[in-house]
Amino acid sequence: DARVTQTPRHKVTEMGQEVTMRCQPILGHNTVFWYRQTMMQGLELLAYFRNRAPLDDSGMPKDRFSAEMPDATLATLKIQPSEPRDSAVYFCASGPQPSYSNQPQHFGDGTRLSIL
Amino acid sequence: QQQVKQSPQSLIVQKGGISIINCAYENTAFDYFPWYQQFPGKGPALLIAIRPDVSEKKEGRFTISFNKSAKQFSLHIMDSQPGDSATYFCAAFNQAGTALIFGKGTTLSVSS
């Protein structure tokens, strides 16, 4: 069963530290999404890529967040420096494009990030 | 205009009852409306989806009702079971858009 794999599953670090979250999309999917989930805001789209090119990162705080796809099998989301307000669950999702009909986005199980 | 408004925020239903979650949207360009189910510690997973050319879609105990003129759609869970206890998200998408727009979610608890 094809899955989106995210690492690490949990991360606890101190404010000011760099955090890197990784995502392995499903093989053959050419769109990759990063979402952040909090109780207050729900699921927020941070960035998305199509064919490894960033298409929209308007949901991301540019001064501290960066998202990249070094190759088709790896997407990364970095926070530097991290702040307590960044504590959330970060989800990666992948899908073929256009991502609807019978081929929806597939989500990973998330990285639960706690910034102390 | 890009928002999807979901209600209620939380819902408690007795086993065997009907759970109903509602969503409303503004952007008439949306042309795909999925519902996702999320269990604790897991990512959202597609449950059922509908296109605006039909008014209802049923898969097992799950039904989406769609009202294009009112720009509303709802999820009905018939014969609700404790295993249905999860958070449900409605979403909307359009082919020319960027990505799924999610509602804020509804936490469903089915009591046995």
JSON list of N, CA, C and O in Angstrom, two decimals, chain A residues 14-71:
[
{"chain": "A", "resi": 14, "resn": "GLU", "atom": "N", "xyz": [14.24, 23.29, 21.63]},
{"chain": "A", "resi": 14, "resn": "GLU", "atom": "CA", "xyz": [14.15, 24.59, 22.30]},
{"chain": "A", "resi": 14, "resn": "GLU", "atom": "C", "xyz": [14.03, 25.72, 21.28]},
{"chain": "A", "resi": 14, "resn": "GLU", "atom": "O", "xyz": [14.51, 25.62, 20.13]},
{"chain": "A", "resi": 15, "resn": "MET", "atom": "N", "xyz": [13.42, 26.77, 21.72]},
{"chain": "A", "resi": 15, "resn": "MET", "atom": "CA", "xyz": [13.25, 27.96, 20.89]},
{"chain": "A", "resi": 15, "resn": "MET", "atom": "C", "xyz": [14.60, 28.40, 20.33]},
{"chain": "A", "resi": 15, "resn": "MET", "atom": "O", "xyz": [15.62, 28.37, 21.04]},
{"chain": "A", "resi": 16, "resn": "GLY", "atom": "N", "xyz": [14.60, 28.77, 19.06]},
{"chain": "A", "resi": 16, "resn": "GLY", "atom": "CA", "xyz": [15.82, 29.24, 18.43]},
{"chain": "A", "resi": 16, "resn": "GLY", "atom": "C", "xyz": [16.55, 28.18, 17.63]},
{"chain": "A", "resi": 16, "resn": "GLY", "atom": "O", "xyz": [17.40, 28.50, 16.80]},
{"chain": "A", "resi": 17, "resn": "GLN", "atom": "N", "xyz": [16.22, 26.92, 17.88]},
{"chain": "A", "resi": 17, "resn": "GLN", "atom": "CA", "xyz": [16.88, 25.83, 17.16]},
{"chain": "A", "resi": 17, "resn": "GLN", "atom": "C", "xyz": [16.30, 25.67, 15.76]},
{"chain": "A", "resi": 17, "resn": "GLN", "atom": "O", "xyz": [15.14, 26.01, 15.49]},
{"chain": "A", "resi": 18, "resn": "GLU", "atom": "N", "xyz": [17.11, 25.10, 14.89]},
{"chain": "A", "resi": 18, "resn": "GLU", "atom": "CA", "xyz": [16.63, 24.78, 13.54]},
{"chain": "A", "resi": 18, "resn": "GLU", "atom": "C", "xyz": [15.89, 23.45, 13.57]},
{"chain": "A", "resi": 18, "resn": "GLU", "atom": "O", "xyz": [16.31, 22.50, 14.23]},
{"chain": "A", "resi": 19, "resn": "VAL", "atom": "N", "xyz": [14.79, 23.41, 12.85]},
{"chain": "A", "resi": 19, "resn": "VAL", "atom": "CA", "xyz": [13.98, 22.19, 12.75]},
{"chain": "A", "resi": 19, "resn": "VAL", "atom": "C", "xyz": [13.86, 21.81, 11.29]},
{"chain": "A", "resi": 19, "resn": "VAL", "atom": "O", "xyz": [13.55, 22.67, 10.44]},
{"chain": "A", "resi": 20, "resn": "THR", "atom": "N", "xyz": [14.11, 20.57, 10.96]},
{"chain": "A", "resi": 20, "resn": "THR", "atom": "CA", "xyz": [13.93, 20.09, 9.60]},
{"chain": "A", "resi": 20, "resn": "THR", "atom": "C", "xyz": [12.98, 18.90, 9.61]},
{"chain": "A", "resi": 20, "resn": "THR", "atom": "O", "xyz": [13.19, 17.93, 10.34]},
{"chain": "A", "resi": 21, "resn": "MET", "atom": "N", "xyz": [11.93, 19.00, 8.83]},
{"chain": "A", "resi": 21, "resn": "MET", "atom": "CA", "xyz": [10.96, 17.92, 8.68]},
{"chain": "A", "resi": 21, "resn": "MET", "atom": "C", "xyz": [11.06, 17.39, 7.26]},
{"chain": "A", "resi": 21, "resn": "MET", "atom": "O", "xyz": [11.19, 18.17, 6.31]},
{"chain": "A", "resi": 22, "resn": "ARG", "atom": "N", "xyz": [10.96, 16.08, 7.13]},
{"chain": "A", "resi": 22, "resn": "ARG", "atom": "CA", "xyz": [11.14, 15.45, 5.82]},
{"chain": "A", "resi": 22, "resn": "ARG", "atom": "C", "xyz": [9.90, 14.67, 5.41]},
{"chain": "A", "resi": 22, "resn": "ARG", "atom": "O", "xyz": [9.16, 14.16, 6.25]},
{"chain": "A", "resi": 23, "resn": "CYS", "atom": "N", "xyz": [9.73, 14.57, 4.11]},
{"chain": "A", "resi": 23, "resn": "CYS", "atom": "CA", "xyz": [8.57, 13.89, 3.56]},
{"chain": "A", "resi": 23, "resn": "CYS", "atom": "C", "xyz": [8.97, 13.12, 2.32]},
{"chain": "A", "resi": 23, "resn": "CYS", "atom": "O", "xyz": [9.65, 13.65, 1.43]},
{"chain": "A", "resi": 24, "resn": "GLN", "atom": "N", "xyz": [8.57, 11.87, 2.27]},
{"chain": "A", "resi": 24, "resn": "GLN", "atom": "CA", "xyz": [8.76, 11.06, 1.06]},
{"chain": "A", "resi": 24, "resn": "GLN", "atom": "C", "xyz": [7.39, 10.89, 0.41]},
{"chain": "A", "resi": 24, "resn": "GLN", "atom": "O", "xyz": [6.54, 10.16, 0.95]},
{"chain": "A", "resi": 25, "resn": "PRO", "atom": "N", "xyz": [7.13, 11.56, -0.70]},
{"chain": "A", "resi": 25, "resn": "PRO", "atom": "CA", "xyz": [5.81, 11.44, -1.32]},
{"chain": "A", "resi": 25, "resn": "PRO", "atom": "C", "xyz": [5.65, 10.06, -1.97]},
{"chain": "A", "resi": 25, "resn": "PRO", "atom": "O", "xyz": [6.60, 9.30, -2.12]},
{"chain": "A", "resi": 26, "resn": "ILE", "atom": "N", "xyz": [4.42, 9.76, -2.34]},
{"chain": "A", "resi": 26, "resn": "ILE", "atom": "CA", "xyz": [4.14, 8.51, -3.03]},
{"chain": "A", "resi": 26, "resn": "ILE", "atom": "C", "xyz": [4.79, 8.55, -4.40]},
{"chain": "A", "resi": 26, "resn": "ILE", "atom": "O", "xyz": [4.70, 9.56, -5.12]},
{"chain": "A", "resi": 27, "resn": "LEU", "atom": "N", "xyz": [5.45, 7.46, -4.76]},
{"chain": "A", "resi": 27, "resn": "LEU", "atom": "CA", "xyz": [6.15, 7.38, -6.04]},
{"chain": "A", "resi": 27, "resn": "LEU", "atom": "C", "xyz": [5.18, 7.65, -7.19]},
{"chain": "A", "resi": 27, "resn": "LEU", "atom": "O", "xyz": [4.11, 7.06, -7.28]},
{"chain": "A", "resi": 28, "resn": "GLY", "atom": "N", "xyz": [5.58, 8.58, -8.05]},
{"chain": "A", "resi": 28, "resn": "GLY", "atom": "CA", "xyz": [4.74, 8.91, -9.19]},
{"chain": "A", "resi": 28, "resn": "GLY", "atom": "C", "xyz": [3.86, 10.13, -8.98]},
{"chain": "A", "resi": 28, "resn": "GLY", "atom": "O", "xyz": [3.33, 10.68, -9.95]},
{"chain": "A", "resi": 29, "resn": "HIS", "atom": "N", "xyz": [3.69, 10.55, -7.74]},
{"chain": "A", "resi": 29, "resn": "HIS", "atom": "CA", "xyz": [2.91, 11.76, -7.49]},
{"chain": "A", "resi": 29, "resn": "HIS", "atom": "C", "xyz": [3.77, 12.98, -7.79]},
{"chain": "A", "resi": 29, "resn": "HIS", "atom": "O", "xyz": [4.91, 13.06, -7.34]},
{"chain": "A", "resi": 30, "resn": "ASN", "atom": "N", "xyz": [3.19, 13.95, -8.49]},
{"chain": "A", "resi": 30, "resn": "ASN", "atom": "CA", "xyz": [4.01, 15.11, -8.85]},
{"chain": "A", "resi": 30, "resn": "ASN", "atom": "C", "xyz": [3.61, 16.38, -8.15]},
{"chain": "A", "resi": 30, "resn": "ASN", "atom": "O", "xyz": [4.14, 17.45, -8.45]},
{"chain": "A", "resi": 31, "resn": "THR", "atom": "N", "xyz": [2.66, 16.29, -7.21]},
{"chain": "A", "resi": 31, "resn": "THR", "atom": "CA", "xyz": [2.34, 17.45, -6.37]},
{"chain": "A", "resi": 31, "resn": "THR", "atom": "C", "xyz": [2.57, 17.10, -4.92]},
{"chain": "A", "resi": 31, "resn": "THR", "atom": "O", "xyz": [2.23, 16.00, -4.48]},
{"chain": "A", "resi": 32, "resn": "VAL", "atom": "N", "xyz": [3.18, 18.00, -4.20]},
{"chain": "A", "resi": 32, "resn": "VAL", "atom": "CA", "xyz": [3.47, 17.81, -2.78]},
{"chain": "A", "resi": 32, "resn": "VAL", "atom": "C", "xyz": [3.01, 19.04, -2.03]},
{"chain": "A", "resi": 32, "resn": "VAL", "atom": "O", "xyz": [3.26, 20.17, -2.45]},
{"chain": "A", "resi": 33, "resn": "PHE", "atom": "N", "xyz": [2.34, 18.81, -0.91]},
{"chain": "A", "resi": 33, "resn": "PHE", "atom": "CA", "xyz": [1.77, 19.88, -0.10]},
{"chain": "A", "resi": 33, "resn": "PHE", "atom": "C", "xyz": [2.30, 19.79, 1.32]},
{"chain": "A", "resi": 33, "resn": "PHE", "atom": "O", "xyz": [2.47, 18.71, 1.85]},
{"chain": "A", "resi": 34, "resn": "TRP", "atom": "N", "xyz": [2.49, 20.94, 1.95]},
{"chain": "A", "resi": 34, "resn": "TRP", "atom": "CA", "xyz": [2.78, 21.02, 3.38]},
{"chain": "A", "resi": 34, "resn": "TRP", "atom": "C", "xyz": [1.62, 21.75, 4.05]},
{"chain": "A", "resi": 34, "resn": "TRP", "atom": "O", "xyz": [1.25, 22.86, 3.64]},
{"chain": "A", "resi": 35, "resn": "TYR", "atom": "N", "xyz": [1.06, 21.12, 5.09]},
{"chain": "A", "resi": 35, "resn": "TYR", "atom": "CA", "xyz": [0.00, 21.72, 5.88]},
{"chain": "A", "resi": 35, "resn": "TYR", "atom": "C", "xyz": [0.45, 21.79, 7.34]},
{"chain": "A", "resi": 35, "resn": "TYR", "atom": "O", "xyz": [1.23, 20.97, 7.82]},
{"chain": "A", "resi": 36, "resn": "ARG", "atom": "N", "xyz": [-0.11, 22.75, 8.05]},
{"chain": "A", "resi": 36, "resn": "ARG", "atom": "CA", "xyz": [0.10, 22.85, 9.49]},
{"chain": "A", "resi": 36, "resn": "ARG", "atom": "C", "xyz": [-1.27, 22.74, 10.15]},
{"chain": "A", "resi": 36, "resn": "ARG", "atom": "O", "xyz": [-2.23, 23.40, 9.70]},
{"chain": "A", "resi": 37, "resn": "GLN", "atom": "N", "xyz": [-1.35, 21.94, 11.19]},
{"chain": "A", "resi": 37, "resn": "GLN", "atom": "CA", "xyz": [-2.63, 21.77, 11.89]},
{"chain": "A", "resi": 37, "resn": "GLN", "atom": "C", "xyz": [-2.49, 22.20, 13.35]},
{"chain": "A", "resi": 37, "resn": "GLN", "atom": "O", "xyz": [-1.62, 21.72, 14.08]},
{"chain": "A", "resi": 38, "resn": "THR", "atom": "N", "xyz": [-3.34, 23.11, 13.76]},
{"chain": "A", "resi": 38, "resn": "THR", "atom": "CA", "xyz": [-3.44, 23.53, 15.15]},
{"chain": "A", "resi": 38, "resn": "THR", "atom": "C", "xyz": [-4.91, 23.52, 15.55]},
{"chain": "A", "resi": 38, "resn": "THR", "atom": "O", "xyz": [-5.81, 23.52, 14.69]},
{"chain": "A", "resi": 39, "resn": "MET", "atom": "N", "xyz": [-5.15, 23.52, 16.84]},
{"chain": "A", "resi": 39, "resn": "MET", "atom": "CA", "xyz": [-6.54, 23.53, 17.32]},
{"chain": "A", "resi": 39, "resn": "MET", "atom": "C", "xyz": [-7.24, 24.81, 16.88]},
{"chain": "A", "resi": 39, "resn": "MET", "atom": "O", "xyz": [-8.41, 24.79, 16.52]},
{"chain": "A", "resi": 40, "resn": "MET", "atom": "N", "xyz": [-6.51, 25.91, 16.93]},
{"chain": "A", "resi": 40, "resn": "MET", "atom": "CA", "xyz": [-7.14, 27.21, 16.65]},
{"chain": "A", "resi": 40, "resn": "MET", "atom": "C", "xyz": [-7.40, 27.43, 15.17]},
{"chain": "A", "resi": 40, "resn": "MET", "atom": "O", "xyz": [-8.45, 27.93, 14.78]},
{"chain": "A", "resi": 41, "resn": "GLN", "atom": "N", "xyz": [-6.45, 27.06, 14.34]},
{"chain": "A", "resi": 41, "resn": "GLN", "atom": "CA", "xyz": [-6.53, 27.40, 12.91]},
{"chain": "A", "resi": 41, "resn": "GLN", "atom": "C", "xyz": [-6.94, 26.24, 12.03]},
{"chain": "A", "resi": 41, "resn": "GLN", "atom": "O", "xyz": [-7.20, 26.44, 10.83]},
{"chain": "A", "resi": 42, "resn": "GLY", "atom": "N", "xyz": [-6.97, 25.03, 12.56]},
{"chain": "A", "resi": 42, "resn": "GLY", "atom": "CA", "xyz": [-7.29, 23.89, 11.73]},
{"chain": "A", "resi": 42, "resn": "GLY", "atom": "C", "xyz": [-6.14, 23.55, 10.80]},
{"chain": "A", "resi": 42, "resn": "GLY", "atom": "O", "xyz": [-4.98, 23.74, 11.13]},
{"chain": "A", "resi": 43, "resn": "LEU", "atom": "N", "xyz": [-6.48, 23.12, 9.58]},
{"chain": "A", "resi": 43, "resn": "LEU", "atom": "CA", "xyz": [-5.47, 22.75, 8.59]},
{"chain": "A", "resi": 43, "resn": "LEU", "atom": "C", "xyz": [-5.17, 23.96, 7.71]},
{"chain": "A", "resi": 43, "resn": "LEU", "atom": "O", "xyz": [-6.03, 24.43, 6.97]},
{"chain": "A", "resi": 44, "resn": "GLU", "atom": "N", "xyz": [-3.94, 24.41, 7.76]},
{"chain": "A", "resi": 44, "resn": "GLU", "atom": "CA", "xyz": [-3.52, 25.55, 6.96]},
{"chain": "A", "resi": 44, "resn": "GLU", "atom": "C", "xyz": [-2.51, 25.10, 5.92]},
{"chain": "A", "resi": 44, "resn": "GLU", "atom": "O", "xyz": [-1.53, 24.42, 6.25]},
{"chain": "A", "resi": 45, "resn": "LEU", "atom": "N", "xyz": [-2.71, 25.50, 4.69]},
{"chain": "A", "resi": 45, "resn": "LEU", "atom": "CA", "xyz": [-1.75, 25.19, 3.63]},
{"chain": "A", "resi": 45, "resn": "LEU", "atom": "C", "xyz": [-0.54, 26.12, 3.77]},
{"chain": "A", "resi": 45, "resn": "LEU", "atom": "O", "xyz": [-0.69, 27.34, 3.80]},
{"chain": "A", "resi": 46, "resn": "LEU", "atom": "N", "xyz": [0.64, 25.54, 3.86]},
{"chain": "A", "resi": 46, "resn": "LEU", "atom": "CA", "xyz": [1.86, 26.34, 3.96]},
{"chain": "A", "resi": 46, "resn": "LEU", "atom": "C", "xyz": [2.50, 26.53, 2.59]},
{"chain": "A", "resi": 46, "resn": "LEU", "atom": "O", "xyz": [2.92, 27.64, 2.23]},
{"chain": "A", "resi": 47, "resn": "ALA", "atom": "N", "xyz": [2.60, 25.44, 1.84]},
{"chain": "A", "resi": 47, "resn": "ALA", "atom": "CA", "xyz": [3.29, 25.50, 0.55]},
{"chain": "A", "resi": 47, "resn": "ALA", "atom": "C", "xyz": [2.91, 24.30, -0.28]},
{"chain": "A", "resi": 47, "resn": "ALA", "atom": "O", "xyz": [2.47, 23.28, 0.25]},
{"chain": "A", "resi": 48, "resn": "TYR", "atom": "N", "xyz": [3.05, 24.46, -1.60]},
{"chain": "A", "resi": 48, "resn": "TYR", "atom": "CA", "xyz": [2.90, 23.27, -2.41]},
{"chain": "A", "resi": 48, "resn": "TYR", "atom": "C", "xyz": [3.78, 23.34, -3.65]},
{"chain": "A", "resi": 48, "resn": "TYR", "atom": "O", "xyz": [4.14, 24.42, -4.13]},
{"chain": "A", "resi": 49, "resn": "PHE", "atom": "N", "xyz": [4.15, 22.18, -4.12]},
{"chain": "A", "resi": 49, "resn": "PHE", "atom": "CA", "xyz": [5.07, 22.00, -5.23]},
{"chain": "A", "resi": 49, "resn": "PHE", "atom": "C", "xyz": [4.39, 21.17, -6.32]},
{"chain": "A", "resi": 49, "resn": "PHE", "atom": "O", "xyz": [3.61, 20.28, -6.04]},
{"chain": "A", "resi": 50, "resn": "ARG", "atom": "N", "xyz": [4.75, 21.49, -7.54]},
{"chain": "A", "resi": 50, "resn": "ARG", "atom": "CA", "xyz": [4.33, 20.66, -8.66]},
{"chain": "A", "resi": 50, "resn": "ARG", "atom": "C", "xyz": [5.57, 20.38, -9.49]},
{"chain": "A", "resi": 50, "resn": "ARG", "atom": "O", "xyz": [6.29, 21.33, -9.88]},
{"chain": "A", "resi": 51, "resn": "ASN", "atom": "N", "xyz": [5.83, 19.10, -9.72]},
{"chain": "A", "resi": 51, "resn": "ASN", "atom": "CA", "xyz": [7.05, 18.71, -10.44]},
{"chain": "A", "resi": 51, "resn": "ASN", "atom": "C", "xyz": [8.29, 19.35, -9.82]},
{"chain": "A", "resi": 51, "resn": "ASN", "atom": "O", "xyz": [9.18, 19.86, -10.53]},
{"chain": "A", "resi": 52, "resn": "ARG", "atom": "N", "xyz": [8.31, 19.37, -8.50]},
{"chain": "A", "resi": 52, "resn": "ARG", "atom": "CA", "xyz": [9.42, 19.85, -7.66]},
{"chain": "A", "resi": 52, "resn": "ARG", "atom": "C", "xyz": [9.57, 21.36, -7.65]},
{"chain": "A", "resi": 52, "resn": "ARG", "atom": "O", "xyz": [10.38, 21.89, -6.90]},
{"chain": "A", "resi": 53, "resn": "ALA", "atom": "N", "xyz": [8.77, 22.07, -8.43]},
{"chain": "A", "resi": 53, "resn": "ALA", "atom": "CA", "xyz": [8.87, 23.54, -8.44]},
{"chain": "A", "resi": 53, "resn": "ALA", "atom": "C", "xyz": [7.85, 24.11, -7.47]},
{"chain": "A", "resi": 53, "resn": "ALA", "atom": "O", "xyz": [6.69, 23.70, -7.45]},
{"chain": "A", "resi": 54, "resn": "PRO", "atom": "N", "xyz": [8.27, 25.06, -6.63]},
{"chain": "A", "resi": 54, "resn": "PRO", "atom": "CA", "xyz": [7.32, 25.68, -5.71]},
{"chain": "A", "resi": 54, "resn": "PRO", "atom": "C", "xyz": [6.29, 26.52, -6.46]},
{"chain": "A", "resi": 54, "resn": "PRO", "atom": "O", "xyz": [6.67, 27.39, -7.25]},
{"chain": "A", "resi": 55, "resn": "LEU", "atom": "N", "xyz": [5.01, 26.26, -6.24]},
{"chain": "A", "resi": 55, "resn": "LEU", "atom": "CA", "xyz": [3.96, 27.00, -6.92]},
{"chain": "A", "resi": 55, "resn": "LEU", "atom": "C", "xyz": [3.28, 28.01, -6.01]},
{"chain": "A", "resi": 55, "resn": "LEU", "atom": "O", "xyz": [2.75, 29.02, -6.48]},
{"chain": "A", "resi": 56, "resn": "ASP", "atom": "N", "xyz": [3.24, 27.70, -4.75]},
{"chain": "A", "resi": 56, "resn": "ASP", "atom": "CA", "xyz": [2.56, 28.61, -3.82]},
{"chain": "A", "resi": 56, "resn": "ASP", "atom": "C", "xyz": [3.13, 28.39, -2.43]},
{"chain": "A", "resi": 56, "resn": "ASP", "atom": "O", "xyz": [3.05, 27.29, -1.90]},
{"chain": "A", "resi": 57, "resn": "ASP", "atom": "N", "xyz": [3.72, 29.40, -1.88]},
{"chain": "A", "resi": 57, "resn": "ASP", "atom": "CA", "xyz": [4.17, 29.33, -0.48]},
{"chain": "A", "resi": 57, "resn": "ASP", "atom": "C", "xyz": [3.67, 30.53, 0.30]},
{"chain": "A", "resi": 57, "resn": "ASP", "atom": "O", "xyz": [4.29, 30.97, 1.26]},
{"chain": "A", "resi": 58, "resn": "SER", "atom": "N", "xyz": [2.54, 31.05, -0.14]},
{"chain": "A", "resi": 58, "resn": "SER", "atom": "CA", "xyz": [2.02, 32.27, 0.48]},
{"chain": "A", "resi": 58, "resn": "SER", "atom": "C", "xyz": [1.55, 32.04, 1.92]},
{"chain": "A", "resi": 58, "resn": "SER", "atom": "O", "xyz": [1.42, 32.99, 2.68]},
{"chain": "A", "resi": 59, "resn": "GLY", "atom": "N", "xyz": [1.31, 30.80, 2.29]},
{"chain": "A", "resi": 59, "resn": "GLY", "atom": "CA", "xyz": [0.88, 30.51, 3.65]},
{"chain": "A", "resi": 59, "resn": "GLY", "atom": "C", "xyz": [2.01, 30.37, 4.65]},
{"chain": "A", "resi": 59, "resn": "GLY", "atom": "O", "xyz": [1.77, 30.15, 5.83]},
{"chain": "A", "resi": 60, "resn": "MET", "atom": "N", "xyz": [3.22, 30.53, 4.17]},
{"chain": "A", "resi": 60, "resn": "MET", "atom": "CA", "xyz": [4.39, 30.27, 4.99]},
{"chain": "A", "resi": 60, "resn": "MET", "atom": "C", "xyz": [5.04, 31.58, 5.44]},
{"chain": "A", "resi": 60, "resn": "MET", "atom": "O", "xyz": [5.24, 32.48, 4.62]},
{"chain": "A", "resi": 61, "resn": "PRO", "atom": "N", "xyz": [5.38, 31.69, 6.75]},
{"chain": "A", "resi": 61, "resn": "PRO", "atom": "CA", "xyz": [6.15, 32.86, 7.20]},
{"chain": "A", "resi": 61, "resn": "PRO", "atom": "C", "xyz": [7.54, 32.81, 6.56]},
{"chain": "A", "resi": 61, "resn": "PRO", "atom": "O", "xyz": [8.36, 31.95, 6.87]},
{"chain": "A", "resi": 62, "resn": "LYS", "atom": "N", "xyz": [7.78, 33.73, 5.64]},
{"chain": "A", "resi": 62, "resn": "LYS", "atom": "CA", "xyz": [8.99, 33.66, 4.80]},
{"chain": "A", "resi": 62, "resn": "LYS", "atom": "C", "xyz": [10.27, 33.89, 5.59]},
{"chain": "A", "resi": 62, "resn": "LYS", "atom": "O", "xyz": [11.35, 33.42, 5.19]},
{"chain": "A", "resi": 63, "resn": "ASP", "atom": "N", "xyz": [10.19, 34.62, 6.68]},
{"chain": "A", "resi": 63, "resn": "ASP", "atom": "CA", "xyz": [11.43, 34.97, 7.38]},
{"chain": "A", "resi": 63, "resn": "ASP", "atom": "C", "xyz": [12.04, 33.78, 8.09]},
{"chain": "A", "resi": 63, "resn": "ASP", "atom": "O", "xyz": [13.25, 33.76, 8.35]},
{"chain": "A", "resi": 64, "resn": "ARG", "atom": "N", "xyz": [11.23, 32.76, 8.40]},
{"chain": "A", "resi": 64, "resn": "ARG", "atom": "CA", "xyz": [11.78, 31.65, 9.18]},
{"chain": "A", "resi": 64, "resn": "ARG", "atom": "C", "xyz": [11.52, 30.28, 8.57]},
{"chain": "A", "resi": 64, "resn": "ARG", "atom": "O", "xyz": [12.15, 29.31, 8.94]},
{"chain": "A", "resi": 65, "resn": "PHE", "atom": "N", "xyz": [10.59, 30.19, 7.66]},
{"chain": "A", "resi": 65, "resn": "PHE", "atom": "CA", "xyz": [10.24, 28.90, 7.06]},
{"chain": "A", "resi": 65, "resn": "PHE", "atom": "C", "xyz": [10.80, 28.81, 5.65]},
{"chain": "A", "resi": 65, "resn": "PHE", "atom": "O", "xyz": [10.81, 29.80, 4.91]},
{"chain": "A", "resi": 66, "resn": "SER", "atom": "N", "xyz": [11.21, 27.61, 5.28]},
{"chain": "A", "resi": 66, "resn": "SER", "atom": "CA", "xyz": [11.60, 27.37, 3.89]},
{"chain": "A", "resi": 66, "resn": "SER", "atom": "C", "xyz": [11.22, 25.94, 3.53]},
{"chain": "A", "resi": 66, "resn": "SER", "atom": "O", "xyz": [11.29, 25.04, 4.36]},
{"chain": "A", "resi": 67, "resn": "ALA", "atom": "N", "xyz": [10.78, 25.78, 2.30]},
{"chain": "A", "resi": 67, "resn": "ALA", "atom": "CA", "xyz": [10.39, 24.46, 1.80]},
{"chain": "A", "resi": 67, "resn": "ALA", "atom": "C", "xyz": [11.11, 24.20, 0.50]},
{"chain": "A", "resi": 67, "resn": "ALA", "atom": "O", "xyz": [11.23, 25.08, -0.34]},
{"chain": "A", "resi": 68, "resn": "GLU", "atom": "N", "xyz": [11.59, 22.96, 0.36]},
{"chain": "A", "resi": 68, "resn": "GLU", "atom": "CA", "xyz": [12.33, 22.59, -0.84]},
{"chain": "A", "resi": 68, "resn": "GLU", "atom": "C", "xyz": [12.00, 21.16, -1.24]},
{"chain": "A", "resi": 68, "resn": "GLU", "atom": "O", "xyz": [11.52, 20.37, -0.43]},
{"chain": "A", "resi": 69, "resn": "MET", "atom": "N", "xyz": [12.30, 20.85, -2.50]},
{"chain": "A", "resi": 69, "resn": "MET", "atom": "CA", "xyz": [12.24, 19.46, -2.98]},
{"chain": "A", "resi": 69, "resn": "MET", "atom": "C", "xyz": [13.54, 19.17, -3.69]},
{"chain": "A", "resi": 69, "resn": "MET", "atom": "O", "xyz": [13.66, 19.38, -4.91]},
{"chain": "A", "resi": 70, "resn": "PRO", "atom": "N", "xyz": [14.54, 18.68, -2.96]},
{"chain": "A", "resi": 70, "resn": "PRO", "atom": "CA", "xyz": [15.84, 18.40, -3.58]},
{"chain": "A", "resi": 70, "resn": "PRO", "atom": "C", "xyz": [15.74, 17.38, -4.71]},
{"chain": "A", "resi": 70, "resn": "PRO", "atom": "O", "xyz": [16.50, 17.44, -5.68]},
{"chain": "A", "resi": 71, "resn": "ASP", "atom": "N", "xyz": [14.83, 16.43, -4.57]},
{"chain": "A", "resi": 71, "resn": "ASP", "atom": "CA", "xyz": [14.56, 15.50, -5.66]},
{"chain": "A", "resi": 71, "resn": "ASP", "atom": "C", "xyz": [13.12, 15.02, -5.55]},
{"chain": "A", "resi": 71, "resn": "ASP", "atom": "O", "xyz": [12.40, 15.40, -4.61]}
]
